[in-house]
XYZ file of C-alpha atoms in Angstrom:
57
model
C -34.558 -11.202 2.522
C -32.956 -11.673 -0.877
C -29.191 -11.563 -1.304
C -27.663 -11.781 -4.775
C -25.574 -14.889 -5.307
C -22.680 -12.995 -6.949
C -22.105 -10.696 -3.970
C -19.816 -11.909 -1.157
C -21.715 -12.574 2.038
C -20.424 -11.502 5.459
C -20.745 -15.087 6.697
C -18.365 -16.421 4.039
C -15.510 -14.008 4.825
C -12.538 -15.314 6.769
C -9.854 -13.319 8.581
C -6.328 -13.051 7.227
C -4.373 -16.177 8.057
C -0.971 -14.938 9.246
C 0.450 -18.454 9.283
C 0.237 -18.478 5.482
C 3.364 -16.788 4.088
C 1.614 -15.587 0.918
C -1.063 -13.739 2.856
C 1.605 -12.069 4.991
C 3.453 -10.969 1.852
C 0.323 -9.714 0.091
C -1.381 -7.969 3.008
C 1.587 -6.706 5.065
C 4.922 -6.705 3.221
C 3.840 -5.295 -0.156
C 1.839 -2.359 1.297
C 4.690 -1.437 3.664
C 7.226 -1.573 0.821
C 5.003 0.598 -1.383
C 4.609 3.200 1.363
C 8.360 3.291 2.024
C 9.145 3.617 -1.696
C 6.575 6.405 -2.050
C 8.096 8.484 0.749
C 11.651 7.745 -0.420
C 10.851 8.930 -3.963
C 9.038 11.966 -2.608
C 12.041 12.913 -0.469
C 14.408 12.308 -3.370
C 12.328 14.530 -5.668
C 12.226 17.330 -3.089
C 15.966 17.202 -2.436
C 16.773 17.400 -6.153
C 14.430 20.350 -6.748
C 15.657 22.508 -3.822
C 19.138 23.379 -5.215
C 17.562 24.586 -8.464
C 15.282 26.953 -6.564
C 18.229 28.343 -4.568
C 20.124 29.175 -7.771
C 17.186 31.179 -9.135
C 17.256 33.640 -6.201
């Protein structure tokens, strides 16, 4: 079986090392912060648009 040399192989992959602080920051902290910021901005946008709709009625 031929496997291209440029493609990552399943044998060469390693699991995330949670004892390394940089991997924890990259794979856990940053995604959680992005999700929280997304929902916070979404809630903020909805709360600012609701009073405008109430005035139109």
